[in-house]
Amino acid sequence: QVRLVESGGGSVQAGGSLRLSCTVSAYTVTIYYMGWFRQAPGKEREGIAVVSTRADTVTYADSVKGRFTISQDNAKNTLYLEMNSLKPEDTAMYYCAAARLFLARPPLEGDWYDYWGQGTQVTISS
């Protein structure tokens, strides 16, 4: 079983920055990918940033490319998402997730992920 706990959400004005953290515990299986997803009210879940735990390979959604940076600190079992130049359309619940399956590339599709955190709210005001 893998437990994921997100933190760092909050409310900021457009143009501001936030850093989300996801602490991973009870790590009893091999995790190949860690990712950040978000879901706004009335919208589908969107994969926005994913990293390979073994190779540091990353994949970003076009909507966040150049503004968000995913990183991991394996010593602290923590995943981060640095978010800059935030826009009102970034408002959503943000989730971190972990995947056990090894694929050819870090997947942005949430269906590949086995473990999910409870989420942290990010609200961007204009």
PDB file of C-alpha atoms in Angstrom:
ATOM      1  CA  GLN A   1       0.000   0.000   0.000  1.00  0.00           C
ATOM      2  CA  VAL A   2       1.199   3.513  -0.820  1.00  0.00           C
ATOM      3  CA  ARG A   3      -0.027   6.613   0.967  1.00  0.00           C
ATOM      4  CA  LEU A   4       0.179  10.037  -0.666  1.00  0.00           C
ATOM      5  CA  VAL A   5      -0.435  13.328   1.143  1.00  0.00           C
ATOM      6  CA  GLU A   6      -0.505  16.641  -0.704  1.00  0.00           C
ATOM      7  CA  SER A   7       0.118  20.054   0.805  1.00  0.00           C
ATOM      8  CA  GLY A   8       0.898  23.596  -0.271  1.00  0.00           C
ATOM      9  CA  GLY A   9      -2.337  24.627  -1.923  1.00  0.00           C
ATOM     10  CA  GLY A  10      -3.885  28.006  -1.301  1.00  0.00           C
ATOM     11  CA  SER A  11      -5.229  31.180  -2.822  1.00  0.00           C
ATOM     12  CA  VAL A  12      -3.037  33.592  -4.777  1.00  0.00           C
ATOM     13  CA  GLN A  13      -3.524  36.292  -7.347  1.00  0.00           C
ATOM     14  CA  ALA A  14      -2.903  35.763 -11.032  1.00  0.00           C
ATOM     15  CA  GLY A  15       0.791  35.932 -11.836  1.00  0.00           C
ATOM     16  CA  GLY A  16       1.743  34.532  -8.468  1.00  0.00           C
ATOM     17  CA  SER A  17       3.440  31.281  -7.505  1.00  0.00           C
ATOM     18  CA  LEU A  18       2.792  28.252  -5.346  1.00  0.00           C
ATOM     19  CA  ARG A  19       4.709  25.091  -4.565  1.00  0.00           C
ATOM     20  CA  LEU A  20       2.836  21.876  -3.944  1.00  0.00           C
ATOM     21  CA  SER A  21       4.342  18.944  -2.090  1.00  0.00           C
ATOM     22  CA  CYS A  22       3.351  15.294  -2.020  1.00  0.00           C
ATOM     23  CA  THR A  23       4.801  13.070   0.658  1.00  0.00           C
ATOM     24  CA  VAL A  24       4.901   9.359  -0.108  1.00  0.00           C
ATOM     25  CA  SER A  25       4.818   6.826   2.709  1.00  0.00           C
ATOM     26  CA  ALA A  26       4.266   3.096   3.197  1.00  0.00           C
ATOM     27  CA  TYR A  27       6.265   2.475   0.058  1.00  0.00           C
ATOM     28  CA  THR A  28       5.956  -1.303  -0.266  1.00  0.00           C
ATOM     29  CA  VAL A  29       5.758  -1.600  -4.047  1.00  0.00           C
ATOM     30  CA  THR A  30       7.884  -0.392  -6.944  1.00  0.00           C
ATOM     31  CA  ILE A  31       6.675   2.958  -8.230  1.00  0.00           C
ATOM     32  CA  TYR A  32       7.792   3.933 -11.722  1.00  0.00           C
ATOM     33  CA  TYR A  33       5.959   7.219 -12.182  1.00  0.00           C
ATOM     34  CA  MET A  34       4.742  10.034  -9.972  1.00  0.00           C
ATOM     35  CA  GLY A  35       2.459  12.681 -11.325  1.00  0.00           C
ATOM     36  CA  TRP A  36       0.347  15.740 -10.649  1.00  0.00           C
ATOM     37  CA  PHE A  37      -3.223  15.929 -11.823  1.00  0.00           C
ATOM     38  CA  ARG A  38      -5.922  18.514 -11.401  1.00  0.00           C
ATOM     39  CA  GLN A  39      -9.665  18.728 -11.674  1.00  0.00           C
ATOM     40  CA  ALA A  40     -11.741  21.870 -11.825  1.00  0.00           C
ATOM     41  CA  PRO A  41     -15.485  21.836 -11.077  1.00  0.00           C
ATOM     42  CA  GLY A  42     -17.426  20.553 -14.053  1.00  0.00           C
ATOM     43  CA  LYS A  43     -14.284  19.532 -15.919  1.00  0.00           C
ATOM     44  CA  GLU A  44     -12.478  16.276 -16.506  1.00  0.00           C
ATOM     45  CA  ARG A  45      -9.355  15.358 -14.612  1.00  0.00           C
ATOM     46  CA  GLU A  46      -6.229  16.588 -16.368  1.00  0.00           C
ATOM     47  CA  GLY A  47      -2.734  15.158 -16.087  1.00  0.00           C
ATOM     48  CA  ILE A  48      -0.349  18.092 -15.968  1.00  0.00           C
ATOM     49  CA  ALA A  49       3.112  16.858 -14.971  1.00  0.00           C
ATOM     50  CA  VAL A  50       4.669  13.435 -14.564  1.00  0.00           C
ATOM     51  CA  VAL A  51       8.141  12.243 -13.662  1.00  0.00           C
ATOM     52  CA  SER A  52       9.832   8.877 -13.956  1.00  0.00           C
ATOM     53  CA  THR A  53      11.127   7.890 -10.537  1.00  0.00           C
ATOM     54  CA  ARG A  54      14.093   5.999 -12.003  1.00  0.00           C
ATOM     55  CA  ALA A  55      15.247   8.316 -14.782  1.00  0.00           C
ATOM     56  CA  ASP A  56      13.906  11.795 -13.977  1.00  0.00           C
ATOM     57  CA  THR A  57      12.199  11.855 -17.367  1.00  0.00           C
ATOM     58  CA  VAL A  58       9.326  14.328 -17.297  1.00  0.00           C
ATOM     59  CA  THR A  59       6.210  15.002 -19.327  1.00  0.00           C
ATOM     60  CA  TYR A  60       4.117  18.164 -19.145  1.00  0.00           C
ATOM     61  CA  ALA A  61       0.714  19.041 -20.461  1.00  0.00           C
ATOM     62  CA  ASP A  62       0.754  21.904 -22.949  1.00  0.00           C
ATOM     63  CA  SER A  63      -1.424  23.936 -20.587  1.00  0.00           C
ATOM     64  CA  VAL A  64       1.376  24.185 -18.003  1.00  0.00           C
ATOM     65  CA  LYS A  65       4.542  23.765 -20.041  1.00  0.00           C
ATOM     66  CA  GLY A  66       7.019  26.531 -19.301  1.00  0.00           C
ATOM     67  CA  ARG A  67       5.186  27.599 -16.128  1.00  0.00           C
ATOM     68  CA  PHE A  68       5.160  24.496 -13.926  1.00  0.00           C
ATOM     69  CA  THR A  69       8.100  22.334 -12.872  1.00  0.00           C
ATOM     70  CA  ILE A  70       7.849  18.858 -11.369  1.00  0.00           C
ATOM     71  CA  SER A  71      10.674  17.520  -9.242  1.00  0.00           C
ATOM     72  CA  GLN A  72      11.342  14.785  -6.728  1.00  0.00           C
ATOM     73  CA  ASP A  73      13.497  14.367  -3.656  1.00  0.00           C
ATOM     74  CA  ASN A  74      13.954  10.643  -3.243  1.00  0.00           C
ATOM     75  CA  ALA A  75      15.721  11.051   0.087  1.00  0.00           C
ATOM     76  CA  LYS A  76      12.615  12.751   1.486  1.00  0.00           C
ATOM     77  CA  ASN A  77      10.134  10.626  -0.481  1.00  0.00           C
ATOM     78  CA  THR A  78       8.579  13.867  -1.669  1.00  0.00           C
ATOM     79  CA  LEU A  79       7.252  15.051  -5.005  1.00  0.00           C
ATOM     80  CA  TYR A  80       7.009  18.762  -5.779  1.00  0.00           C
ATOM     81  CA  LEU A  81       5.199  20.961  -8.247  1.00  0.00           C
ATOM     82  CA  GLU A  82       6.524  24.483  -8.616  1.00  0.00           C
ATOM     83  CA  MET A  83       3.833  26.628 -10.208  1.00  0.00           C
ATOM     84  CA  ASN A  84       4.665  30.061 -11.600  1.00  0.00           C
ATOM     85  CA  SER A  85       2.766  32.651 -13.629  1.00  0.00           C
ATOM     86  CA  LEU A  86      -0.476  31.253 -12.294  1.00  0.00           C
ATOM     87  CA  LYS A  87      -3.701  31.988 -14.146  1.00  0.00           C
ATOM     88  CA  PRO A  88      -7.332  31.883 -13.021  1.00  0.00           C
ATOM     89  CA  GLU A  89      -7.805  28.820 -15.239  1.00  0.00           C
ATOM     90  CA  ASP A  90      -5.286  26.971 -13.037  1.00  0.00           C
ATOM     91  CA  THR A  91      -7.893  26.952 -10.272  1.00  0.00           C
ATOM     92  CA  ALA A  92      -8.610  23.332  -9.404  1.00  0.00           C
ATOM     93  CA  MET A  93      -8.114  20.569  -6.895  1.00  0.00           C
ATOM     94  CA  TYR A  94      -4.620  19.211  -7.379  1.00  0.00           C
ATOM     95  CA  TYR A  95      -3.775  15.566  -6.777  1.00  0.00           C
ATOM     96  CA  CYS A  96      -0.591  13.580  -6.784  1.00  0.00           C
ATOM     97  CA  ALA A  97      -0.581   9.981  -7.937  1.00  0.00           C
ATOM     98  CA  ALA A  98       1.746   7.005  -8.265  1.00  0.00           C
ATOM     99  CA  ALA A  99       1.921   4.326 -10.941  1.00  0.00           C
ATOM    100  CA  ARG A 100       3.341   0.794 -10.660  1.00  0.00           C
ATOM    101  CA  LEU A 101       3.310  -0.054 -14.347  1.00  0.00           C
ATOM    102  CA  PHE A 102       6.406   0.607 -16.431  1.00  0.00           C
ATOM    103  CA  LEU A 103       5.651   2.215 -19.794  1.00  0.00           C
ATOM    104  CA  ALA A 104       7.640   3.642 -22.678  1.00  0.00           C
ATOM    105  CA  ARG A 105       7.048   7.189 -21.453  1.00  0.00           C
ATOM    106  CA  PRO A 106       5.706   8.896 -18.322  1.00  0.00           C
ATOM    107  CA  PRO A 107       1.923   8.786 -18.789  1.00  0.00           C
ATOM    108  CA  LEU A 108      -0.321  11.812 -18.351  1.00  0.00           C
ATOM    109  CA  GLU A 109      -3.424   9.632 -18.460  1.00  0.00           C
ATOM    110  CA  GLY A 110      -4.777   9.107 -14.962  1.00  0.00           C
ATOM    111  CA  ASP A 111      -6.021   5.601 -15.672  1.00  0.00           C
ATOM    112  CA  TRP A 112      -2.437   4.318 -15.442  1.00  0.00           C
ATOM    113  CA  TYR A 113      -2.113   5.427 -11.824  1.00  0.00           C
ATOM    114  CA  ASP A 114      -2.765   3.136  -8.902  1.00  0.00           C
ATOM    115  CA  TYR A 115      -2.507   5.379  -5.845  1.00  0.00           C
ATOM    116  CA  TRP A 116      -3.927   8.839  -5.254  1.00  0.00           C
ATOM    117  CA  GLY A 117      -3.747  11.490  -2.595  1.00  0.00           C
ATOM    118  CA  GLN A 118      -6.738  13.381  -1.203  1.00  0.00           C
ATOM    119  CA  GLY A 119      -5.910  16.570  -3.053  1.00  0.00           C
ATOM    120  CA  THR A 120      -5.090  20.174  -2.219  1.00  0.00           C
ATOM    121  CA  GLN A 121      -7.094  23.159  -3.461  1.00  0.00           C
ATOM    122  CA  VAL A 122      -5.478  25.854  -5.583  1.00  0.00           C
ATOM    123  CA  THR A 123      -7.457  29.034  -6.238  1.00  0.00           C
ATOM    124  CA  ILE A 124      -6.189  31.800  -8.486  1.00  0.00           C
ATOM    125  CA  SER A 125      -7.958  35.141  -8.474  1.00  0.00           C
ATOM    126  CA  SER A 126      -7.792  37.654 -11.317  1.00  0.00           C
TER     127      SER A 126
END
